[in-house]
Coordinates of N, CA and C and ligand atoms in Angstrom, one line a residue:
M28 N 31.1 -37.8 2.6 CA 31.7 -38.8 1.7 C 31.2 -38.6 0.3
V29 N 32.2 -38.7 -0.6 CA 31.9 -38.5 -2.1 C 31.4 -39.8 -2.6
K30 N 30.3 -39.7 -3.3 CA 29.7 -40.9 -4.0 C 30.3 -41.1 -5.3
A31 N 30.5 -42.4 -5.7 CA 31.0 -42.7 -7.0 C 29.9 -42.5 -8.0
N32 N 30.2 -41.8 -9.1 CA 29.1 -41.5 -10.1 C 29.3 -42.2 -11.4
L33 N 29.8 -43.4 -11.5 CA 30.1 -44.0 -12.7 C 28.8 -44.7 -13.3
P34 N 28.5 -44.5 -14.6 CA 27.3 -45.1 -15.2 C 27.5 -46.7 -15.2
E35 N 26.3 -47.3 -15.2 CA 26.3 -48.8 -15.4 C 27.2 -49.2 -16.5
G36 N 27.9 -50.3 -16.4 CA 28.6 -50.8 -17.5 C 30.0 -50.2 -17.7
T37 N 30.4 -49.3 -16.8 CA 31.8 -48.7 -17.0 C 32.8 -49.8 -16.7
R38 N 33.8 -49.9 -17.6 CA 34.9 -50.8 -17.4 C 35.9 -50.2 -16.5
V39 N 36.0 -50.6 -15.3 CA 37.0 -50.0 -14.3 C 38.3 -50.7 -14.5
P40 N 39.4 -49.9 -14.7 CA 40.7 -50.6 -14.8 C 41.1 -51.3 -13.5
C41 N 41.8 -52.4 -13.7 CA 42.2 -53.2 -12.5 C 43.3 -52.4 -11.8
H42 N 44.3 -51.9 -12.6 CA 45.5 -51.3 -11.9 C 45.7 -49.9 -12.5
V43 N 45.6 -48.9 -11.7 CA 45.8 -47.5 -12.1 C 47.1 -47.0 -11.6
G44 N 47.9 -46.4 -12.4 CA 49.2 -45.8 -12.0 C 49.0 -44.3 -12.0
V45 N 49.5 -43.6 -11.0 CA 49.3 -42.1 -10.9 C 50.7 -41.5 -10.8
I46 N 51.0 -40.6 -11.7 CA 52.2 -39.8 -11.6 C 51.9 -38.5 -10.9
M47 N 52.1 -38.4 -9.6 CA 51.7 -37.2 -8.8 C 52.5 -36.0 -9.2
D48 N 52.1 -35.3 -10.2 CA 53.0 -34.2 -10.6 C 52.3 -32.8 -10.5
G49 N 53.1 -31.8 -10.3 CA 52.6 -30.4 -10.3 C 52.5 -29.8 -9.0
N50 N 53.1 -30.5 -8.0 CA 53.1 -29.9 -6.6 C 53.8 -28.6 -6.5
G51 N 55.0 -28.6 -7.2 CA 55.8 -27.4 -7.1 C 55.1 -26.2 -7.8
R52 N 54.5 -26.4 -9.0 CA 53.9 -25.3 -9.7 C 52.6 -24.8 -8.9
W53 N 52.0 -25.8 -8.2 CA 50.8 -25.4 -7.4 C 51.2 -24.4 -6.3
A54 N 52.4 -24.7 -5.7 CA 52.9 -23.8 -4.6 C 53.3 -22.5 -5.2
K55 N 54.0 -22.6 -6.3 CA 54.6 -21.3 -6.9 C 53.5 -20.4 -7.3
K56 N 52.4 -20.9 -7.8 CA 51.2 -20.1 -8.2 C 50.7 -19.3 -7.0
R57 N 50.9 -19.8 -5.8 CA 50.4 -19.2 -4.6 C 51.5 -18.4 -3.9
G58 N 52.7 -18.3 -4.5 CA 53.8 -17.6 -3.9 C 54.3 -18.3 -2.6
L59 N 54.1 -19.7 -2.6 CA 54.6 -20.4 -1.4 C 55.8 -21.3 -1.8
P60 N 56.6 -21.7 -0.8 CA 57.7 -22.6 -1.1 C 57.2 -23.9 -1.6
R61 N 58.0 -24.6 -2.4 CA 57.6 -25.8 -3.1 C 57.1 -26.9 -2.1
K62 N 57.7 -26.9 -0.9 CA 57.3 -28.0 0.0 C 55.8 -27.9 0.4
F63 N 55.3 -26.7 0.3 CA 53.8 -26.6 0.6 C 53.0 -27.4 -0.4
G64 N 53.5 -27.4 -1.6 CA 52.8 -28.1 -2.7 C 52.9 -29.6 -2.4
H65 N 54.0 -30.1 -1.9 CA 54.1 -31.5 -1.6 C 53.2 -31.9 -0.5
R66 N 53.1 -31.0 0.5 CA 52.2 -31.2 1.6 C 50.7 -31.3 1.1
E67 N 50.3 -30.4 0.3 CA 49.0 -30.4 -0.3 C 48.8 -31.7 -1.1
G68 N 49.8 -32.1 -1.9 CA 49.7 -33.2 -2.7 C 49.5 -34.5 -1.9
A69 N 50.0 -34.5 -0.7 CA 49.9 -35.7 0.2 C 48.4 -35.8 0.6
K70 N 47.7 -34.7 0.8 CA 46.3 -34.7 1.1 C 45.5 -35.3 -0.1
T71 N 45.8 -34.9 -1.3 CA 45.1 -35.4 -2.5 C 45.3 -36.9 -2.5
F72 N 46.5 -37.4 -2.2 CA 46.8 -38.8 -2.3 C 45.9 -39.6 -1.4
R73 N 45.6 -39.1 -0.2 CA 44.7 -39.8 0.7 C 43.3 -39.8 0.2
E74 N 42.8 -38.7 -0.3 CA 41.5 -38.5 -0.9 C 41.3 -39.5 -2.1
I75 N 42.2 -39.5 -3.0 CA 42.1 -40.2 -4.2 C 42.2 -41.7 -3.9
T76 N 43.0 -42.1 -2.9 CA 43.0 -43.5 -2.6 C 41.7 -44.1 -2.1
R77 N 41.0 -43.3 -1.3 CA 39.7 -43.7 -0.8 C 38.7 -43.7 -1.9
H78 N 38.8 -42.8 -2.8 CA 37.9 -42.7 -3.9 C 38.1 -43.9 -4.9
A79 N 39.4 -44.2 -5.1 CA 39.7 -45.4 -6.0 C 39.1 -46.7 -5.4
K80 N 39.1 -46.8 -4.1 CA 38.5 -48.0 -3.5 C 37.0 -48.0 -3.7
R81 N 36.4 -46.9 -3.6 CA 34.9 -46.8 -3.9 C 34.6 -47.1 -5.3
L82 N 35.5 -46.8 -6.2 CA 35.2 -47.1 -7.6 C 35.5 -48.6 -8.0
G83 N 36.1 -49.3 -7.1 CA 36.3 -50.7 -7.3 C 37.7 -51.0 -8.1
I84 N 38.6 -50.0 -8.0 CA 39.9 -50.2 -8.5 C 40.7 -51.1 -7.6
S85 N 41.3 -52.2 -8.1 CA 42.0 -53.2 -7.3 C 43.4 -52.8 -6.8
Y86 N 44.1 -52.2 -7.8 CA 45.5 -51.7 -7.5 C 45.7 -50.3 -7.9
I87 N 46.3 -49.5 -7.0 CA 46.6 -48.1 -7.4 C 48.1 -47.9 -7.0
T88 N 48.9 -47.5 -8.0 CA 50.3 -47.2 -7.7 C 50.6 -45.7 -7.9
Y89 N 51.2 -45.1 -6.9 CA 51.5 -43.7 -6.9 C 53.0 -43.5 -7.1
Y90 N 53.4 -42.7 -8.0 CA 54.8 -42.3 -8.2 C 55.1 -41.2 -7.3
A91 N 55.8 -41.5 -6.2 CA 56.0 -40.4 -5.2 C 57.4 -39.8 -5.2
F92 N 58.4 -40.6 -5.6 CA 59.8 -40.1 -5.7 C 60.6 -40.9 -6.6
S93 N 61.2 -40.3 -7.7 CA 61.8 -41.1 -8.7 C 63.3 -41.2 -8.3
T94 N 64.0 -42.1 -9.0 CA 65.5 -42.2 -8.8 C 66.2 -41.0 -9.3
E95 N 65.5 -40.2 -10.1 CA 66.1 -38.9 -10.7 C 65.8 -37.7 -9.8
N96 N 64.8 -37.9 -8.8 CA 64.4 -36.7 -8.0 C 65.5 -36.3 -7.0
W97 N 66.5 -37.2 -6.8 CA 67.7 -36.8 -5.9 C 68.4 -35.6 -6.4
K98 N 68.2 -35.3 -7.7 CA 68.9 -34.1 -8.3 C 68.4 -32.8 -7.8
R99 N 67.3 -32.8 -7.1 CA 66.7 -31.6 -6.6 C 67.5 -31.0 -5.5
P100 N 67.2 -29.7 -5.2 CA 68.0 -29.1 -4.1 C 67.8 -29.9 -2.8
Q101 N 68.9 -30.0 -2.0 CA 68.8 -30.8 -0.8 C 67.6 -30.5 0.1
D102 N 67.3 -29.2 0.3 CA 66.2 -28.8 1.2 C 64.9 -29.4 0.7
E103 N 64.7 -29.4 -0.6 CA 63.4 -30.0 -1.1 C 63.4 -31.5 -0.9
V104 N 64.5 -32.2 -1.2 CA 64.6 -33.6 -0.9 C 64.3 -33.9 0.5
D105 N 65.0 -33.1 1.4 CA 64.7 -33.4 2.9 C 63.3 -33.2 3.2
A106 N 62.6 -32.1 2.7 CA 61.2 -31.9 3.0 C 60.4 -33.0 2.5
I107 N 60.7 -33.6 1.3 CA 59.9 -34.7 0.8 C 60.1 -35.9 1.7
M108 N 61.3 -36.2 2.1 CA 61.6 -37.4 2.9 C 60.9 -37.2 4.3
E109 N 60.8 -36.0 4.8 CA 60.1 -35.8 6.1 C 58.6 -36.1 5.9
L110 N 58.1 -35.7 4.7 CA 56.7 -35.9 4.5 C 56.4 -37.4 4.4
F111 N 57.3 -38.2 3.8 CA 57.1 -39.6 3.7 C 57.0 -40.2 5.1
E112 N 57.8 -39.7 6.0 CA 57.7 -40.3 7.4 C 56.3 -40.0 7.9
K113 N 55.8 -38.9 7.7 CA 54.4 -38.5 8.1 C 53.4 -39.3 7.4
Y114 N 53.6 -39.3 6.0 CA 52.7 -40.1 5.2 C 52.5 -41.5 5.7
L115 N 53.7 -42.1 6.1 CA 53.7 -43.5 6.5 C 52.9 -43.7 7.8
D116 N 53.0 -42.8 8.7 CA 52.2 -42.9 9.9 C 50.7 -42.8 9.5
E117 N 50.4 -42.0 8.5 CA 49.0 -41.9 8.1 C 48.5 -43.0 7.2
V118 N 49.5 -43.6 6.5 CA 49.2 -44.8 5.7 C 48.6 -45.9 6.6
R119 N 49.1 -45.9 7.8 CA 48.6 -46.8 8.8 C 47.0 -46.8 8.9
D120 N 46.5 -45.6 8.7 CA 45.0 -45.5 8.8 C 44.3 -46.4 7.7
F121 N 45.0 -46.5 6.6 CA 44.4 -47.3 5.5 C 44.3 -48.8 5.9
I122 N 45.2 -49.2 6.8 CA 45.1 -50.6 7.3 C 43.7 -50.9 7.9
E123 N 43.2 -49.9 8.6 CA 41.9 -50.1 9.2 C 40.8 -50.2 8.1
E124 N 41.1 -49.8 6.9 CA 40.2 -49.9 5.8 C 40.4 -51.1 4.9
N125 N 41.2 -52.0 5.5 CA 41.4 -53.3 4.8 C 42.2 -53.2 3.5
I126 N 43.0 -52.1 3.4 CA 43.9 -51.9 2.2 C 45.3 -52.4 2.5
R127 N 45.8 -53.2 1.5 CA 47.1 -53.7 1.6 C 48.1 -52.7 1.0
V128 N 49.2 -52.5 1.7 CA 50.1 -51.4 1.3 C 51.4 -52.1 0.9
R129 N 52.0 -51.7 -0.3 CA 53.2 -52.2 -0.8 C 54.1 -51.1 -1.3
F130 N 55.4 -51.3 -1.2 CA 56.3 -50.3 -1.7 C 57.2 -50.9 -2.8
I131 N 57.4 -50.0 -3.9 CA 58.4 -50.5 -4.9 C 59.5 -49.4 -5.0
G132 N 60.6 -49.9 -5.4 CA 61.8 -48.9 -5.6 C 63.0 -49.5 -4.8
D133 N 64.1 -48.8 -4.9 CA 65.3 -49.2 -4.2 C 65.3 -48.5 -2.8
R134 N 65.0 -49.4 -1.8 CA 64.9 -48.8 -0.4 C 66.2 -48.5 0.2
S135 N 67.3 -49.1 -0.3 CA 68.6 -49.0 0.4 C 69.1 -47.6 0.5
K136 N 68.6 -46.7 -0.3 CA 69.1 -45.3 -0.2 C 68.2 -44.4 0.8
L137 N 67.2 -45.1 1.3 CA 66.3 -44.3 2.2 C 66.8 -44.5 3.7
S138 N 66.3 -43.6 4.5 CA 66.8 -43.6 5.9 C 66.3 -44.9 6.6
E139 N 67.1 -45.3 7.6 CA 66.7 -46.6 8.3 C 65.3 -46.5 8.9
S140 N 65.0 -45.4 9.4 CA 63.7 -45.3 10.1 C 62.5 -45.4 9.1
L141 N 62.8 -44.8 7.9 CA 61.8 -44.9 6.8 C 61.6 -46.4 6.4
Q142 N 62.8 -47.0 6.2 CA 62.8 -48.4 5.8 C 62.0 -49.3 6.8
R143 N 62.3 -49.0 8.1 CA 61.6 -49.8 9.1 C 60.1 -49.6 9.1
K144 N 59.7 -48.4 8.9 CA 58.2 -48.1 8.8 C 57.6 -48.8 7.6
M145 N 58.3 -48.7 6.5 CA 57.8 -49.3 5.3 C 57.6 -50.8 5.5
A146 N 58.6 -51.5 6.1 CA 58.5 -52.9 6.3 C 57.4 -53.3 7.2
S147 N 57.2 -52.4 8.3 CA 56.1 -52.8 9.2 C 54.7 -52.6 8.7
V148 N 54.6 -51.5 7.8 CA 53.2 -51.3 7.2 C 52.9 -52.5 6.3
E149 N 53.9 -52.9 5.5 CA 53.7 -54.0 4.6 C 53.3 -55.2 5.3
E150 N 54.1 -55.5 6.4 CA 53.8 -56.7 7.2 C 52.4 -56.7 7.8
D151 N 52.0 -55.6 8.4 CA 50.7 -55.5 9.1 C 49.5 -55.5 8.1
S152 N 49.8 -55.2 6.9 CA 48.6 -55.1 5.9 C 48.6 -56.2 4.9
K153 N 49.5 -57.2 5.0 CA 49.8 -58.1 3.9 C 48.6 -59.0 3.6
N154 N 47.7 -59.2 4.6 CA 46.6 -60.1 4.3 C 45.3 -59.4 3.9
F155 N 45.4 -58.1 3.8 CA 44.1 -57.3 3.4 C 43.9 -57.4 1.9
D156 N 42.6 -57.3 1.6 CA 42.2 -57.6 0.2 C 41.2 -56.7 -0.4
S157 N 40.9 -55.5 0.2 CA 39.9 -54.7 -0.5 C 40.5 -53.9 -1.6
M158 N 41.8 -53.6 -1.5 CA 42.5 -52.9 -2.5 C 44.0 -53.0 -2.2
T159 N 44.9 -52.9 -3.2 CA 46.3 -52.8 -2.9 C 46.8 -51.4 -3.3
L160 N 47.4 -50.7 -2.3 CA 48.0 -49.4 -2.5 C 49.5 -49.6 -2.7
V161 N 50.0 -49.2 -3.8 CA 51.5 -49.3 -4.0 C 52.1 -47.9 -4.1
L162 N 53.2 -47.7 -3.3 CA 53.9 -46.4 -3.3 C 55.3 -46.6 -3.9
A163 N 55.5 -45.9 -5.0 CA 56.8 -46.0 -5.6 C 57.7 -44.9 -5.1
I164 N 58.7 -45.3 -4.2 CA 59.6 -44.3 -3.6 C 61.0 -44.7 -3.9
N165 N 61.8 -43.8 -4.4 CA 63.1 -44.0 -5.0 C 62.9 -45.1 -6.1
Y166 N 61.9 -44.9 -6.9 CA 61.6 -45.9 -7.9 C 62.0 -45.3 -9.3
G167 N 62.6 -46.2 -10.1 CA 62.9 -45.9 -11.5 C 62.7 -47.2 -12.3
G168 N 62.0 -47.1 -13.4 CA 61.7 -48.2 -14.2 C 63.0 -48.9 -14.8
R169 N 64.0 -48.0 -15.1 CA 65.2 -48.6 -15.6 C 66.0 -49.3 -14.5
D170 N 66.0 -48.7 -13.4 CA 66.7 -49.3 -12.2 C 66.0 -50.6 -11.9
E171 N 64.7 -50.7 -12.0 CA 64.0 -51.9 -11.6 C 64.4 -53.0 -12.6
I172 N 64.5 -52.7 -13.9 CA 64.8 -53.8 -14.8 C 66.3 -54.2 -14.6
A173 N 67.2 -53.3 -14.3 CA 68.6 -53.6 -14.0 C 68.6 -54.5 -12.8
H174 N 67.8 -54.2 -11.8 CA 67.7 -55.0 -10.5 C 67.3 -56.5 -10.9
S175 N 66.3 -56.6 -11.7 CA 65.8 -57.9 -12.1 C 67.0 -58.7 -12.8
C176 N 67.7 -58.0 -13.7 CA 68.8 -58.6 -14.4 C 69.9 -59.1 -13.5
R177 N 70.2 -58.3 -12.4 CA 71.2 -58.7 -11.5 C 70.8 -60.0 -10.7
V178 N 69.5 -60.0 -10.3 CA 69.0 -61.2 -9.6 C 69.2 -62.5 -10.5
L179 N 68.8 -62.3 -11.8 CA 68.9 -63.5 -12.7 C 70.4 -63.8 -13.0
A180 N 71.2 -62.8 -13.1 CA 72.6 -63.1 -13.4 C 73.2 -63.9 -12.2
G181 N 72.8 -63.5 -11.0 CA 73.3 -64.2 -9.8 C 72.9 -65.7 -9.9
K182 N 71.7 -66.0 -10.4 CA 71.2 -67.4 -10.5 C 72.0 -68.1 -11.5
V183 N 72.3 -67.4 -12.6 CA 73.1 -68.1 -13.7 C 74.5 -68.4 -13.1
R184 N 75.1 -67.5 -12.4 CA 76.4 -67.7 -11.8 C 76.4 -68.9 -10.9
R185 N 75.4 -69.1 -10.1 CA 75.3 -70.2 -9.1 C 74.9 -71.5 -9.8
G186 N 74.6 -71.4 -11.1 CA 74.3 -72.6 -11.8 C 72.8 -73.0 -11.7
E187 N 72.0 -72.0 -11.2 CA 70.5 -72.4 -10.9 C 69.7 -72.1 -12.2
L188 N 70.3 -71.4 -13.2 CA 69.5 -71.0 -14.3 C 70.4 -71.0 -15.5
E189 N 69.9 -71.3 -16.7 CA 70.6 -71.3 -17.9 C 70.3 -69.9 -18.6
P190 N 71.3 -69.3 -19.2 CA 70.9 -68.0 -19.9 C 69.8 -68.1 -20.9
D191 N 69.7 -69.3 -21.5 CA 68.6 -69.5 -22.5 C 67.2 -69.5 -21.9
D192 N 67.2 -69.8 -20.5 CA 65.9 -69.8 -19.9 C 65.3 -68.4 -19.6
I193 N 66.1 -67.4 -19.7 CA 65.7 -66.0 -19.4 C 64.7 -65.5 -20.5
D194 N 63.5 -65.3 -20.0 CA 62.5 -64.8 -20.9 C 61.8 -63.6 -20.3
T195 N 60.8 -63.1 -21.0 CA 60.1 -61.9 -20.4 C 59.4 -62.2 -19.1
E196 N 58.9 -63.4 -19.0 CA 58.2 -63.8 -17.8 C 59.1 -63.8 -16.6
L197 N 60.3 -64.3 -16.8 CA 61.3 -64.4 -15.7 C 61.8 -63.0 -15.3
I198 N 62.0 -62.2 -16.3 CA 62.4 -60.8 -15.9 C 61.3 -60.1 -15.1
E199 N 60.1 -60.3 -15.6 CA 58.9 -59.7 -14.9 C 58.8 -60.2 -13.5
R200 N 59.0 -61.5 -13.3 CA 58.8 -62.0 -11.9 C 59.9 -61.5 -10.9
N201 N 60.9 -60.9 -11.4 CA 61.9 -60.3 -10.6 C 62.0 -58.8 -10.5
L202 N 60.9 -58.2 -11.0 CA 60.7 -56.8 -10.9 C 60.2 -56.5 -9.5
Y203 N 60.3 -55.2 -9.0 CA 59.8 -54.9 -7.7 C 58.3 -55.2 -7.6
T204 N 57.6 -55.2 -8.7 CA 56.2 -55.4 -8.7 C 55.7 -56.9 -8.5
E205 N 56.7 -57.8 -8.7 CA 56.4 -59.2 -8.5 C 55.0 -59.6 -8.9
E206 N 54.1 -59.8 -7.9 CA 52.8 -60.3 -8.1 C 51.7 -59.3 -8.5
I207 N 52.2 -58.0 -8.6 CA 51.2 -56.9 -9.0 C 51.0 -57.0 -10.5
P208 N 49.8 -56.9 -11.0 CA 49.5 -57.1 -12.4 C 50.0 -55.8 -13.2
P209 N 50.1 -55.9 -14.5 CA 50.5 -54.8 -15.3 C 49.6 -53.6 -15.1
V210 N 50.1 -52.4 -15.4 CA 49.2 -51.2 -15.2 C 48.3 -51.1 -16.4
D211 N 47.0 -50.8 -16.2 CA 46.0 -50.6 -17.2 C 45.9 -49.2 -17.7
L212 N 45.9 -48.3 -16.7 CA 45.7 -46.9 -17.0 C 46.7 -46.0 -16.2
V213 N 47.5 -45.2 -16.9 CA 48.4 -44.3 -16.3 C 47.8 -42.8 -16.3
I214 N 47.7 -42.2 -15.2 CA 47.2 -40.9 -15.1 C 48.3 -39.9 -14.8
R215 N 48.5 -38.9 -15.6 CA 49.5 -37.9 -15.3 C 48.9 -36.5 -15.3
P216 N 48.7 -35.9 -14.1 CA 48.2 -34.5 -14.1 C 49.4 -33.5 -14.4
S217 N 49.1 -32.3 -14.4 CA 50.0 -31.1 -14.5 C 50.4 -30.8 -15.9
G218 N 49.9 -31.5 -16.9 CA 50.1 -31.1 -18.3 C 51.3 -31.7 -19.0
E219 N 52.2 -32.4 -18.2 CA 53.3 -33.1 -18.9 C 52.8 -34.4 -19.5
Q220 N 53.4 -34.7 -20.7 CA 52.9 -35.9 -21.3 C 54.1 -36.8 -21.5
R221 N 54.6 -37.4 -20.4 CA 55.7 -38.3 -20.5 C 55.6 -39.2 -19.3
L222 N 56.4 -40.3 -19.4 CA 56.4 -41.3 -18.3 C 57.4 -41.0 -17.2
S223 N 58.4 -40.3 -17.6 CA 59.5 -40.0 -16.6 C 60.0 -41.2 -15.8
N224 N 60.2 -42.3 -16.5 CA 60.8 -43.5 -15.9 C 59.8 -44.3 -15.0
F225 N 58.5 -44.1 -15.1 CA 57.5 -44.7 -14.3 C 57.0 -46.0 -14.9
M226 N 57.2 -47.1 -14.3 CA 56.7 -48.4 -14.7 C 56.8 -48.7 -16.2
I227 N 58.0 -48.4 -16.7 CA 58.2 -48.5 -18.2 C 58.0 -49.9 -18.7
W228 N 58.2 -50.9 -17.8 CA 57.9 -52.3 -18.3 C 56.4 -52.6 -18.1
Q229 N 55.9 -52.3 -17.0 CA 54.5 -52.7 -16.7 C 53.5 -51.9 -17.5
A230 N 53.9 -50.7 -18.0 CA 53.0 -49.9 -18.8 C 53.1 -50.1 -20.3
A231 N 53.7 -51.2 -20.7 CA 53.9 -51.5 -22.1 C 52.6 -51.4 -22.9
Y232 N 51.5 -51.8 -22.3 CA 50.2 -51.8 -23.0 C 49.2 -50.9 -22.2
A233 N 49.7 -50.0 -21.4 CA 48.8 -49.2 -20.6 C 48.1 -48.1 -21.5
E234 N 46.9 -47.7 -21.1 CA 46.3 -46.5 -21.7 C 46.8 -45.3 -20.9
F235 N 47.0 -44.1 -21.6 CA 47.4 -42.9 -20.9 C 46.4 -41.9 -20.9
Y236 N 46.3 -41.2 -19.7 CA 45.4 -40.1 -19.6 C 46.1 -38.9 -19.0
Y237 N 46.1 -37.8 -19.7 CA 46.8 -36.6 -19.3 C 45.8 -35.5 -19.0
T238 N 46.1 -34.7 -18.0 CA 45.2 -33.6 -17.7 C 46.1 -32.4 -17.2
N239 N 45.6 -31.2 -17.5 CA 46.4 -30.0 -17.0 C 46.2 -29.7 -15.5
I240 N 45.3 -30.3 -14.9 CA 45.1 -30.1 -13.5 C 46.4 -30.4 -12.7
L241 N 46.7 -29.6 -11.7 CA 47.9 -29.9 -10.9 C 47.5 -30.9 -9.8
W242 N 48.4 -31.7 -9.5 CA 48.1 -32.8 -8.5 C 47.3 -32.4 -7.3
P243 N 47.8 -31.3 -6.6 CA 47.0 -30.9 -5.4 C 45.6 -30.5 -5.6
D244 N 45.3 -30.2 -6.9 CA 43.9 -29.8 -7.2 C 43.1 -31.0 -7.8
F245 N 43.7 -32.1 -7.9 CA 43.0 -33.3 -8.5 C 42.0 -33.8 -7.6
K246 N 40.8 -34.1 -8.1 CA 39.6 -34.5 -7.3 C 39.1 -35.9 -7.7
G247 N 38.3 -36.4 -6.8 CA 37.7 -37.7 -7.1 C 37.0 -37.7 -8.5
S248 N 36.3 -36.5 -8.8 CA 35.6 -36.4 -10.1 C 36.6 -36.5 -11.2
D249 N 37.9 -36.1 -11.0 CA 38.9 -36.2 -12.1 C 39.3 -37.6 -12.3
L250 N 39.3 -38.4 -11.2 CA 39.6 -39.8 -11.3 C 38.5 -40.5 -12.1
E251 N 37.3 -40.1 -11.8 CA 36.2 -40.7 -12.5 C 36.2 -40.4 -14.0
A252 N 36.6 -39.1 -14.3 CA 36.7 -38.7 -15.7 C 37.8 -39.6 -16.4
A253 N 38.9 -39.9 -15.8 CA 39.9 -40.7 -16.4 C 39.4 -42.1 -16.6
V254 N 38.7 -42.6 -15.6 CA 38.2 -44.0 -15.7 C 37.2 -44.1 -16.8
L255 N 36.3 -43.1 -16.9 CA 35.3 -43.1 -18.0 C 36.0 -43.1 -19.4
D256 N 37.0 -42.2 -19.5 CA 37.7 -42.1 -20.8 C 38.4 -43.5 -21.1
Y257 N 39.0 -44.1 -20.1 CA 39.6 -45.4 -20.2 C 38.5 -46.5 -20.7
S258 N 37.4 -46.4 -20.1 CA 36.3 -47.3 -20.4 C 35.9 -47.3 -21.9
E259 N 36.1 -46.2 -22.5 CA 35.7 -46.0 -23.9 C 36.8 -46.5 -24.9
R260 N 37.9 -46.8 -24.4 CA 39.1 -47.1 -25.3 C 39.0 -48.6 -25.8
N261 N 39.5 -48.8 -26.9 CA 39.5 -50.1 -27.5 C 41.0 -50.7 -27.4
R262 N 41.2 -51.6 -26.4 CA 42.5 -52.1 -26.2 C 42.7 -53.3 -27.1
R263 N 43.7 -53.3 -27.9 CA 43.9 -54.4 -28.8 C 45.1 -55.3 -28.5
F264 N 46.1 -54.9 -27.7 CA 47.2 -55.7 -27.3 C 47.9 -56.3 -28.6
G265 N 47.9 -55.6 -29.6 CA 48.6 -56.1 -30.8 C 47.7 -57.0 -31.7
G266 N 46.5 -57.3 -31.2 CA 45.5 -58.1 -32.0 C 44.7 -57.2 -32.9
I267 N 43.6 -57.6 -33.3 CA 42.7 -56.7 -34.2 C 41.4 -56.4 -33.5
Ligands
IPE2 C1 55.7 -34.0 -8.1 O1 55.6 -32.6 -8.2 C2 56.3 -34.5 -6.8 C3 57.6 -35.1 -6.9 C4 58.3 -35.3 -8.0 C5 58.2 -35.5 -5.6 P1 56.8 -31.7 -8.7 O2 57.6 -31.3 -7.5 O3 57.5 -32.4 -9.8 O4 56.0 -30.4 -9.2 P2 56.4 -29.6 -10.4 O5 56.4 -30.5 -11.6 O6 57.7 -28.9 -10.2 O7 55.2 -28.6 -10.5
IPE3 C1 57.9 -37.6 -12.0 O1 57.8 -36.2 -11.9 C2 58.3 -38.1 -10.7 C3 57.2 -38.1 -9.7 C4 56.0 -37.6 -9.8 C5 57.6 -38.7 -8.5 P1 59.0 -35.2 -12.3 O2 58.5 -33.8 -12.0 O3 60.2 -35.6 -11.5 O4 59.3 -35.5 -13.8 P2 59.9 -34.6 -14.9 O5 61.3 -34.2 -14.4 O6 59.0 -33.4 -15.2 O7 60.0 -35.5 -16.1
MG4 MG1 57.3 -32.3 -11.8

């Protein structure tokens, strides 16, 4: 078991978002098909989740599949979906560790069996409180905001809400993240420095941490480095 090595006084972010990127390049570097990179990335996901719990992170959200990732070749999409089925069986192990599991994204485009597994993991872990693990599958920040607007528009049409009552708080309450707090730190490995439609609302005041390490090579010590970097930052939220 890896020990957490954070110095006394480190400010640990409450909610960390991780854009799991670089799986394809990891495989390519080894002359392997891209799906091997996704398989390796799934191992990293398990390791980092356990490490995040040891560090005292309360919420960790992983970007696993975006609303734009359907553009990839069908065989890659199929391989990723197959991995999710496996992931979910393994995510069950987290339940034994008192970790609550939640999913965000548009589930309607996922297979029925995946949707069933997602609902049952959420139900079985809903009362756990050591940490919340959030998986973003078929997730897009823009899609999420549009979804919130549709819910509110329905309420207006039914006469339950006045257009003037719509404020940022109400939009936020109808996002997929509902009761999940805003993200404090977004980590993106693989060298890309962009959000790619990840939590665009919730990351409005997030700190960003980029590293060239590819996701399958990302270690607990890299998570600690990101947390330490975050701890040094001066967050002002528009104040002084
Ligand atoms: C991230 O790794 C995983 C998913 C988007 C599902 P990539 O597959 O994007 O890896 P690269 O960016 O091509 O290396
Ligand atoms: C973002 O990675 C999505 C996930 C990690 C799930 P991408 O690899 O899809 O992002 P772009 O295309 O490089 O922006
Ligand atoms: Mg990528």
